[in-house]
Coordinates of C-alpha atoms in Angstrom, one line a residue:
M1 CA -0.2 0.1 -0.2
I2 CA 1.8 3.5 -0.7
Q3 CA 1.4 5.7 2.3
D4 CA 1.6 9.4 2.8
S5 CA 4.3 11.3 1.5
P6 CA 5.7 13.6 4.3
R7 CA 7.2 16.8 3.9
P8 CA 10.7 16.1 2.3
D9 CA 12.8 19.1 4.4
R10 CA 13.4 20.4 7.3
A11 CA 15.6 23.5 6.5
A12 CA 16.0 25.9 9.0
P13 CA 13.5 28.4 8.6
S14 CA 14.1 31.2 6.5
R15 CA 15.0 34.0 8.8
R16 CA 11.8 35.3 10.3
R17 CA 9.6 38.2 9.2
T18 CA 11.6 41.7 9.6
L19 CA 9.4 44.3 11.6
A20 CA 7.2 46.4 9.7
L21 CA 9.1 49.6 9.3
A22 CA 6.8 52.4 10.8
A23 CA 6.6 54.7 13.8
A24 CA 5.3 53.8 17.0
A25 CA 1.2 52.6 16.7
A26 CA -0.9 49.7 17.5
L27 CA -3.6 48.0 16.9
A28 CA -5.3 44.8 17.7
V29 CA -7.9 42.0 17.9
G30 CA -7.8 38.4 19.3
L31 CA -7.6 34.7 20.1
A32 CA -6.2 32.0 22.3
V33 CA -5.3 28.1 22.8
P34 CA -3.8 26.6 26.1
I35 CA 0.1 25.2 25.8
A36 CA 1.4 23.1 28.1
A37 CA 3.7 25.0 31.2
A38 CA 5.5 22.4 33.3
P39 CA 9.0 21.3 32.5
A40 CA 9.8 17.5 31.7
S41 CA 11.4 15.5 34.4
A42 CA 14.6 15.0 34.8
D43 CA 14.4 12.0 37.0
D44 CA 11.7 10.3 34.1
P45 CA 13.3 11.6 30.6
G46 CA 11.4 9.3 28.7
L47 CA 8.3 10.5 26.7
V48 CA 5.6 9.5 28.6
G49 CA 4.0 12.1 31.0
S50 CA 6.5 14.6 29.4
E51 CA 5.5 18.2 28.1
L52 CA 5.4 18.6 24.4
Y53 CA 8.1 21.2 22.7
L54 CA 6.0 23.8 21.1
N55 CA 8.7 25.2 18.3
P56 CA 8.1 29.0 18.0
W57 CA 9.9 28.6 14.5
S58 CA 8.1 26.0 12.9
T59 CA 7.5 25.2 9.3
T60 CA 3.7 26.0 10.2
L61 CA 4.0 29.5 11.5
E62 CA 6.9 30.5 8.7
A63 CA 4.4 29.5 6.3
A64 CA 1.9 31.8 8.0
Q65 CA 4.4 34.8 7.6
S66 CA 3.1 35.2 3.6
L67 CA -0.7 34.4 4.3
S68 CA -3.1 36.7 5.0
G69 CA -7.0 36.9 6.6
Q70 CA -8.6 33.7 7.3
A71 CA -5.6 31.7 6.0
R72 CA -3.0 33.0 8.6
A73 CA -5.0 32.8 11.3
D74 CA -5.4 29.4 10.2
A75 CA -1.9 28.7 10.1
Q76 CA -1.6 30.7 13.3
L77 CA -3.9 28.3 15.2
L78 CA -2.3 25.1 13.8
G79 CA 1.1 26.5 15.2
S80 CA 0.2 27.2 18.4
I81 CA -0.1 23.1 18.8
P82 CA 3.1 21.0 19.0
S83 CA 3.8 18.9 16.2
A84 CA 7.0 17.2 15.2
D85 CA 10.0 18.7 13.3
W86 CA 11.2 16.4 10.3
F87 CA 14.8 16.2 9.4
A88 CA 15.0 14.9 5.6
K89 CA 18.7 15.3 4.2
G90 CA 21.7 17.1 4.7
T91 CA 25.2 16.7 5.5
P92 CA 25.9 14.8 8.7
A93 CA 27.4 17.9 9.7
E94 CA 23.8 20.1 8.5
V95 CA 22.0 17.7 10.5
E96 CA 23.9 17.7 13.5
A97 CA 23.1 21.5 13.6
A98 CA 19.8 21.1 12.8
V99 CA 18.6 19.1 15.5
D100 CA 20.7 20.4 17.7
E101 CA 19.1 23.9 17.2
V102 CA 15.6 22.5 18.3
V103 CA 17.0 20.1 21.0
S104 CA 18.5 23.1 22.5
A105 CA 15.5 25.1 22.4
A106 CA 13.5 22.4 23.6
D107 CA 16.1 22.0 26.5
A108 CA 15.9 25.4 27.7
K109 CA 12.0 25.1 28.2
G110 CA 11.9 21.8 29.8
R111 CA 10.1 20.2 26.9
M112 CA 10.2 17.0 24.9
P113 CA 11.0 17.5 21.3
I114 CA 9.5 15.5 18.6
L115 CA 12.1 14.6 15.9
V116 CA 11.4 13.0 12.7
A117 CA 14.6 11.2 11.3
Y118 CA 13.5 10.4 7.7
N119 CA 16.5 10.0 5.3
L120 CA 17.0 6.0 4.4
P121 CA 18.2 5.4 1.3
F122 CA 15.2 5.5 -1.3
R123 CA 12.6 6.1 0.8
D124 CA 9.1 6.0 -0.1
C125 CA 10.1 4.3 -3.4
A126 CA 11.0 7.3 -5.3
Q127 CA 7.4 8.1 -5.2
Y128 CA 5.9 12.1 -3.8
S129 CA 9.1 11.8 -0.9
A130 CA 11.7 10.3 -2.9
G131 CA 15.3 11.0 -2.0
G132 CA 17.0 10.0 1.2
A133 CA 21.2 8.9 2.0
L134 CA 23.2 7.6 -1.3
D135 CA 23.5 4.6 0.6
T136 CA 24.3 2.3 4.0
A137 CA 27.5 4.1 4.7
A138 CA 26.4 7.5 4.0
Y139 CA 22.9 7.0 6.4
R140 CA 25.0 5.6 9.2
A141 CA 27.2 8.9 9.3
W142 CA 23.9 11.1 8.8
I143 CA 22.5 9.4 11.8
D144 CA 25.8 9.8 13.7
G145 CA 25.4 13.3 13.0
F146 CA 21.4 13.4 14.3
A147 CA 22.7 11.5 17.7
A148 CA 25.1 14.1 17.7
G149 CA 22.6 16.6 17.5
I150 CA 20.6 15.0 20.5
G151 CA 23.7 14.3 22.7
D152 CA 22.6 13.7 26.2
R153 CA 19.0 15.6 26.3
A154 CA 15.7 14.5 26.2
A155 CA 14.3 13.7 22.6
T156 CA 11.9 11.6 21.1
V157 CA 12.7 10.3 17.5
I158 CA 10.2 9.0 15.3
L159 CA 12.2 6.7 12.8
E160 CA 11.7 6.6 9.0
P161 CA 8.1 7.1 8.4
D162 CA 7.0 4.1 5.8
G163 CA 10.8 2.6 6.6
L164 CA 9.3 -0.6 7.1
G165 CA 6.2 -0.5 5.7
I166 CA 8.0 0.1 2.4
I167 CA 11.1 -2.1 1.6
P168 CA 12.4 -2.4 -1.8
H169 CA 12.4 -5.8 -3.6
Y170 CA 10.9 -7.2 -0.2
K171 CA 9.1 -10.7 -0.1
T172 CA 6.4 -11.2 2.7
L173 CA 6.0 -13.8 5.4
D174 CA 3.2 -15.5 2.8
G175 CA 6.1 -15.6 -0.2
S176 CA 4.7 -12.5 -2.2
T177 CA 6.5 -10.1 -4.0
E178 CA 5.8 -6.2 -2.8
W179 CA 4.8 -3.2 -5.4
C180 CA 8.8 -1.7 -4.8
Q181 CA 10.8 -3.1 -7.4
P182 CA 13.1 -0.2 -8.5
A183 CA 15.8 -1.6 -11.2
E184 CA 18.3 1.0 -9.7
V185 CA 18.3 -0.8 -6.2
P186 CA 20.2 -4.4 -5.9
A187 CA 17.4 -6.8 -5.7
A188 CA 19.6 -9.6 -3.5
T189 CA 20.4 -7.5 -0.7
A190 CA 17.9 -4.5 -0.9
A191 CA 16.1 -6.1 2.0
A192 CA 18.6 -7.0 4.0
D193 CA 20.3 -3.4 3.5
R194 CA 17.0 -2.1 4.8
Y195 CA 17.1 -3.6 8.2
T196 CA 20.9 -3.0 8.8
Q197 CA 20.4 0.7 8.3
V198 CA 17.4 0.8 10.5
N199 CA 18.9 -1.3 13.1
Y200 CA 22.2 1.0 13.4
A201 CA 19.9 3.8 13.6
V202 CA 17.9 2.2 16.4
D203 CA 21.1 1.5 17.9
A204 CA 22.9 4.6 18.0
L205 CA 19.9 6.9 19.1
G206 CA 19.2 4.0 21.9
A207 CA 22.7 4.6 23.3
L208 CA 21.8 8.3 24.0
A209 CA 21.1 9.0 27.7
S210 CA 17.6 10.2 27.5
T211 CA 16.1 9.6 23.7
S212 CA 13.3 7.5 23.1
V213 CA 12.9 5.8 19.9
Y214 CA 10.0 4.3 17.6
L215 CA 9.9 2.7 14.8
D216 CA 7.3 2.4 11.9
G217 CA 4.4 0.0 12.4
T218 CA 2.4 1.2 9.3
G219 CA -1.2 1.4 10.2
A220 CA -4.5 -0.4 10.8
S221 CA -5.2 -0.2 7.0
W222 CA -1.9 -1.4 5.3
L223 CA 0.3 -4.7 6.6
N224 CA -1.5 -7.3 8.6
V225 CA -0.4 -7.8 12.5
G226 CA 1.9 -10.5 11.7
E227 CA 3.4 -9.1 8.7
I228 CA 4.3 -5.6 10.8
S229 CA 5.2 -7.5 13.5
D230 CA 7.8 -9.5 11.9
R231 CA 9.2 -6.3 10.4
L232 CA 9.5 -4.7 13.8
I233 CA 10.9 -7.5 15.0
K234 CA 13.7 -7.8 12.7
G235 CA 14.1 -3.5 12.4
G236 CA 15.0 -3.9 16.4
V237 CA 11.8 -2.7 17.8
E238 CA 13.0 -4.9 21.2
R239 CA 15.6 -2.8 21.9
A240 CA 13.9 0.6 21.0
D241 CA 11.0 2.1 23.2
G242 CA 8.2 1.0 20.9
F243 CA 6.8 1.8 17.1
F244 CA 4.6 4.3 15.6
L245 CA 1.4 4.0 13.5
N246 CA -0.7 6.0 11.2
A247 CA 2.0 8.3 10.5
S248 CA 0.5 11.0 7.8
N249 CA -2.5 8.6 7.7
Y250 CA -6.2 9.1 8.7
Q251 CA -7.5 6.4 10.6
F252 CA -9.5 6.3 13.7
T253 CA -7.6 6.2 16.8
A254 CA -9.3 3.8 18.1
N255 CA -8.7 1.5 15.2
S256 CA -5.3 2.3 15.6
T257 CA -5.3 1.3 19.4
S258 CA -6.9 -1.9 18.8
F259 CA -4.4 -2.6 15.9
G260 CA -1.2 -1.4 18.2
T261 CA -2.4 -4.1 20.6
W262 CA -2.3 -6.6 18.5
V263 CA 0.6 -6.0 17.0
S264 CA 1.9 -5.3 20.5
S265 CA 0.5 -9.0 21.4
C266 CA 2.2 -11.1 18.2
I267 CA 5.4 -9.7 19.4
A268 CA 4.9 -11.1 22.8
Y269 CA 3.2 -14.3 21.3
V270 CA 6.3 -15.0 18.6
T271 CA 8.9 -14.0 20.9
K272 CA 7.6 -16.0 24.3
V273 CA 5.0 -18.5 23.6
N274 CA 5.8 -19.8 20.2
P275 CA 8.8 -18.2 18.4
G276 CA 8.2 -17.6 14.8
D277 CA 4.2 -18.5 14.5
F278 CA 3.4 -15.3 12.9
G279 CA 0.5 -17.3 11.3
S280 CA -1.5 -17.5 14.4
C281 CA -1.6 -13.8 15.1
G282 CA -5.3 -12.4 14.7
N283 CA -5.1 -9.8 12.2
Q284 CA -7.8 -7.0 10.7
Y285 CA -8.0 -8.6 7.5
W286 CA -10.2 -11.7 9.1
N287 CA -11.6 -11.1 12.7
G288 CA -13.0 -14.2 13.5
G289 CA -11.8 -15.7 17.2
P290 CA -13.4 -17.7 20.0
A291 CA -15.5 -14.9 20.9
T292 CA -17.6 -15.1 17.8
N293 CA -17.5 -18.6 17.0
W294 CA -14.8 -18.1 14.8
N295 CA -17.5 -16.0 12.5
G296 CA -15.4 -13.3 11.0
T297 CA -14.9 -10.6 8.0
A298 CA -12.4 -8.6 6.8
M299 CA -12.3 -5.2 9.4
S300 CA -14.0 -1.5 7.8
Q301 CA -11.5 1.5 8.2
Y302 CA -14.7 3.7 8.0
G303 CA -15.7 3.0 11.1
E304 CA -14.5 2.6 14.5
W305 CA -13.8 -0.6 15.8
T306 CA -15.1 -1.2 19.5
P307 CA -16.1 -4.8 21.7
G308 CA -19.6 -6.0 20.9
N309 CA -20.1 -3.9 17.9
A310 CA -23.4 -4.9 16.4
D311 CA -21.3 -4.3 13.0
L312 CA -19.4 -7.7 12.7
A313 CA -16.8 -5.7 10.6
L314 CA -15.7 -3.0 13.2
N315 CA -16.1 -5.6 15.9
T316 CA -12.6 -6.4 17.8
D317 CA -13.8 -9.4 20.2
G318 CA -12.9 -11.9 18.1
V319 CA -9.3 -11.2 17.6
D320 CA -9.2 -9.8 21.1
S321 CA -10.2 -13.6 22.7
R322 CA -8.0 -14.9 19.9
Y323 CA -4.7 -13.6 21.6
A324 CA -6.0 -13.9 25.0
S325 CA -6.6 -17.9 24.1
I326 CA -2.8 -17.9 22.5
L327 CA -1.0 -15.8 25.0
G328 CA -2.5 -17.0 28.7
A329 CA -0.4 -15.4 31.4
V330 CA 2.0 -13.7 28.9
E331 CA 1.2 -9.9 28.7
P332 CA 2.2 -7.6 26.0
T333 CA 4.6 -5.2 26.7
T334 CA 5.8 -3.3 23.4
R335 CA 4.2 0.4 23.4
F336 CA 3.1 2.6 20.9
V337 CA 2.4 6.1 20.0
I338 CA -0.2 7.1 17.3
D339 CA -0.8 10.2 14.8
T340 CA -3.6 11.7 15.5
S341 CA -3.1 15.2 13.7
R342 CA -5.7 14.7 10.9
N343 CA -7.9 11.6 11.9
G344 CA -10.6 13.3 13.6
L345 CA -13.3 12.0 10.6
G346 CA -11.4 9.1 10.0
P347 CA -10.2 7.9 6.5
W348 CA -11.9 9.1 3.0
D349 CA -14.4 6.6 1.8
Y350 CA -13.8 7.4 -1.6
P351 CA -16.4 6.9 -4.5
D352 CA -16.5 3.3 -6.1
G353 CA -15.4 3.0 -10.2
V354 CA -14.5 6.9 -10.3
Y355 CA -10.4 7.2 -10.1
T356 CA -8.2 4.4 -11.3
A357 CA -5.6 5.3 -8.3
H358 CA -8.0 6.9 -5.8
E359 CA -5.2 7.8 -3.7
D360 CA -7.1 7.9 -0.4
W361 CA -3.7 8.9 1.5
C362 CA -3.1 11.7 -0.7
N363 CA -4.8 15.0 0.2
P364 CA -8.3 13.2 0.6
P365 CA -11.2 16.2 1.0
D366 CA -13.1 16.8 4.0
R367 CA -10.9 15.4 6.7
G368 CA -10.6 16.8 10.5
L369 CA -8.1 17.1 12.8
G370 CA -8.0 14.6 15.6
L371 CA -7.1 14.3 19.7
R372 CA -4.7 17.3 20.2
P373 CA -1.2 15.9 21.1
S374 CA -0.7 14.3 24.7
T375 CA 1.9 12.2 26.7
E376 CA -1.2 11.5 29.1
T377 CA -3.6 8.9 27.2
G378 CA -5.0 6.5 29.9
V379 CA -4.2 3.6 27.5
A380 CA -2.0 1.1 28.8
L381 CA 0.2 0.4 26.1
V382 CA -0.1 4.0 24.4
D383 CA 2.7 6.0 25.5
A384 CA 1.7 9.1 23.4
Y385 CA -1.1 10.8 20.5
L386 CA 1.1 12.8 18.3
W387 CA 0.7 14.8 15.6
I388 CA 3.6 13.1 13.9
K389 CA 2.4 14.5 10.1
V390 CA 2.7 18.6 10.2
P391 CA -1.3 19.4 9.4
G392 CA -1.8 22.1 6.7
E393 CA 1.2 20.7 4.7
S394 CA 0.4 18.6 1.6
D395 CA 0.8 15.0 0.8
G396 CA 2.1 15.9 -2.5
K397 CA 0.5 16.2 -6.0
C398 CA -2.4 13.7 -6.5
Y399 CA -3.5 13.1 -9.7
R400 CA -5.6 9.6 -8.6
G401 CA -4.9 7.9 -11.7
T402 CA -5.0 10.9 -14.4
A403 CA -2.9 12.7 -16.3
G404 CA -2.8 15.8 -13.8
P405 CA -2.0 18.5 -13.2
L406 CA -4.9 18.7 -11.1
D407 CA -6.6 16.7 -8.4
P408 CA -9.8 15.3 -9.9
E409 CA -11.6 15.1 -6.6
R410 CA -10.7 18.6 -5.6
G411 CA -10.6 20.6 -8.8
I412 CA -7.0 22.2 -8.4
E413 CA -3.3 21.7 -8.3
D414 CA -2.2 20.6 -5.1
P415 CA 1.4 22.0 -3.7
A416 CA 4.1 19.9 -3.9
A417 CA 4.6 17.5 -1.1
G418 CA 5.4 19.3 2.2
Q419 CA 4.4 22.7 1.2
W420 CA 1.3 24.8 2.8
F421 CA -2.0 24.1 1.3
V422 CA -4.4 26.8 2.5
E423 CA -7.5 24.7 1.3
Q424 CA -6.9 21.6 3.3
A425 CA -5.8 23.5 6.4
R426 CA -9.2 25.3 6.7
E427 CA -10.8 21.8 6.5
L428 CA -8.9 20.2 9.3
I429 CA -9.9 23.1 11.2
A430 CA -13.4 23.4 10.4
L431 CA -14.2 19.6 10.7
A432 CA -11.8 18.7 13.7
D433 CA -13.0 16.3 16.4
P434 CA -12.8 17.4 19.0
P435 CA -13.5 21.0 17.5
L436 CA -10.6 23.6 17.7
A437 CA -11.7 27.3 18.8
P438 CA -9.9 29.6 16.9
L439 CA -7.1 31.8 19.0
D440 CA -9.0 34.8 21.0
C441 CA -6.4 37.1 21.4
R442 CA -4.3 39.2 19.0
V443 CA -0.9 41.2 19.2
K444 CA -0.4 44.0 16.7
V445 CA 3.6 44.9 16.0
V446 CA 4.6 48.2 14.0
G447 CA 8.4 48.8 14.5
T448 CA 11.6 50.2 13.4
K449 CA 15.2 49.6 13.2
I450 CA 17.3 51.8 15.2
G451 CA 20.9 52.1 14.6
K452 CA 21.8 48.3 16.2
G453 CA 19.0 47.7 17.5
F454 CA 14.8 48.4 17.3
L455 CA 11.9 50.0 18.9
A456 CA 8.3 48.2 18.2
A457 CA 5.1 49.4 19.6
L458 CA 2.8 46.3 20.8
T459 CA -1.0 46.5 20.9
V460 CA -2.8 43.5 22.5
R461 CA -6.0 42.8 22.2
N462 CA -8.1 40.1 24.7
G463 CA -10.9 38.9 22.6
G464 CA -11.8 36.2 25.3
T465 CA -14.5 36.2 27.5
T466 CA -12.2 36.2 30.9
T467 CA -10.3 39.2 32.4
L468 CA -6.8 38.9 32.4
S469 CA -5.5 40.3 36.0
P470 CA -2.7 40.1 36.0
W471 CA -2.2 39.9 31.7
T472 CA 1.5 38.6 30.8
L473 CA 2.6 38.5 27.0
S474 CA 5.5 36.4 26.3
W475 CA 7.5 36.0 23.1
T476 CA 10.8 33.9 21.6
F477 CA 13.6 35.9 19.4
D478 CA 15.0 34.1 16.5
G479 CA 18.5 35.1 17.9
D480 CA 20.2 37.0 20.6
Q481 CA 17.8 40.2 20.7
K482 CA 18.1 41.5 24.1
V483 CA 15.2 44.2 25.4
V484 CA 16.3 47.0 27.3
K485 CA 13.3 48.6 28.2
V486 CA 9.4 48.4 28.0
V487 CA 7.3 50.9 28.5
G488 CA 3.6 49.5 29.9
G489 CA 5.0 46.9 31.8
T490 CA 7.9 45.2 33.3
F491 CA 9.7 42.5 31.6
A492 CA 12.1 39.1 32.1
Q493 CA 14.5 37.7 29.4
D494 CA 15.3 34.1 29.6
G495 CA 17.6 33.8 26.6
A496 CA 15.5 34.1 23.9
T497 CA 12.3 34.4 25.8
V498 CA 10.3 37.4 27.0
T499 CA 7.5 37.7 29.3
V500 CA 6.0 41.3 30.2
T501 CA 3.9 41.7 33.2
A502 CA 1.2 44.1 33.9
P503 CA 2.0 47.3 35.2
K504 CA 0.1 47.2 39.1
V505 CA -2.0 49.8 38.4
L506 CA -3.4 48.5 34.7
K507 CA -2.9 45.0 35.7
A508 CA -6.2 44.0 34.4
L509 CA -6.9 43.1 30.8
R510 CA -10.9 42.7 30.1
P511 CA -12.4 40.6 27.4
G512 CA -12.4 43.0 23.8
K513 CA -10.2 45.6 25.5
T514 CA -6.5 46.7 24.4
T515 CA -3.3 47.1 26.1
A516 CA -0.5 49.1 24.5
L517 CA 3.5 48.5 24.8
V518 CA 6.7 50.2 23.5
V519 CA 9.6 47.7 23.5
T520 CA 13.0 48.7 23.2
G521 CA 16.3 46.5 22.2
V522 CA 19.5 45.6 20.6
G523 CA 19.9 43.2 18.0
P524 CA 18.3 42.3 14.5
A525 CA 14.6 44.2 13.9
V526 CA 12.9 40.7 13.6
E527 CA 9.3 40.5 14.7
P528 CA 8.6 36.9 16.6
W529 CA 6.0 34.6 14.6
Q530 CA 4.0 34.3 17.7
F531 CA 3.4 35.5 20.9
H532 CA 1.4 34.4 24.2
L533 CA -1.2 36.0 26.3
N534 CA -1.2 34.2 29.7
G535 CA 0.1 31.4 28.1
R536 CA -2.3 31.3 25.0
A537 CA -1.3 31.4 21.6
C538 CA -2.6 34.9 19.7
T539 CA -2.6 35.9 16.1
S540 CA -0.5 38.5 14.8

């Protein structure tokens, strides 16, 4: 199954919007979304229970800089929620520097960065996200650079989306030859090389003091449970922290949870009960078992899977009971994370007979954001819900079996993979489940460069329904700028982060009201990409 094409590059952002040249004045209108505040525990450097890092210079906020109106507000709203940072090319030195930039910023705030390593040789089988390291030696050097960029600081690595789902010249457990058969890759060694590469990355990253590593577990609508369990074991999952599911895809969280639990159960069965017996692992393509009197069918991806469901195609009882019967007292222990960035409404139920290649993973219409990222899921084996895919970034130019250049389902030409897709961002927000409220504060910045420094007037509007008393406004600079004076509040600066607190005489900011500041500083006159009012993100 061909999967989504994640963003092809994670270059350093093109350094930031310069403060608009003008005199000191100000405006406002507003919004808000909560962000995490507590630092990750130094005693427990793992993903579970940590606070996720929100990158103030993310590609989402970068996209907002060239947008206006609703499209800009949408990008800033999505940029107020933590999503992964992707690293997909560069020399070892370049990726080390890029990773270090993100990890250093996250470490300074005591937060957990989510880093996607996406540079395997011949990744994505030369489809929309073609590219990757030249060969195994080059990949090892790149991973070494990646690992050096992390060092002994906390980080979570999503290792190679599609890396175990799409393997060149691969034969499955049942002897079938998969579709990825590139002539330029040696058929005799391609699969072995892929496992060598993934295992090297698992060991190099896993050797770091505070790094969690998750391998590609594909998803509930892709490989069957036994097949992906076999690949995960060969890829080194027993030496990693677990696996990830639904990367850049749209499968319901409930379905991914069941599927992941079955994969974990299969791994336990074939490693602790009956070695190598992957064929006995119940899976989503026939769900009969003791609890259903061995009545079964292929499970449907177009509804949420639950125990006791009246629709057999959505009922998990059969597979659940199969694992209960074969595992006995053995408990599954391999943990996983789920990408919930775009699965609020589940996958696109594409029209039958319309497209020769429906490409339901590629910018499907009318999808919604899913659960917000969290490292506290309440589900025993699920370490986190993450936004691995950056919502709002295109899956690629989707032709659905036509000659293009238009996406026939949308009637427009889709942006290239990883580029901002205004229309899709609007859909994801409008159809989010759970719903996502617009930001309810606004900061207007009018500034000018003065010699080696800057002068900026900020107008802050509380568009919410609650009086903020006292109010605080915070932002992060992109470099070594220093604030020297603030009129309209008192300030504190910790590294690149500045926090302004209301003066005692004007400490309350009522709904619909504004307050004004004048900020003087030294360093480049570059406007931050996002401000936070009392910890809640604002448009600007």
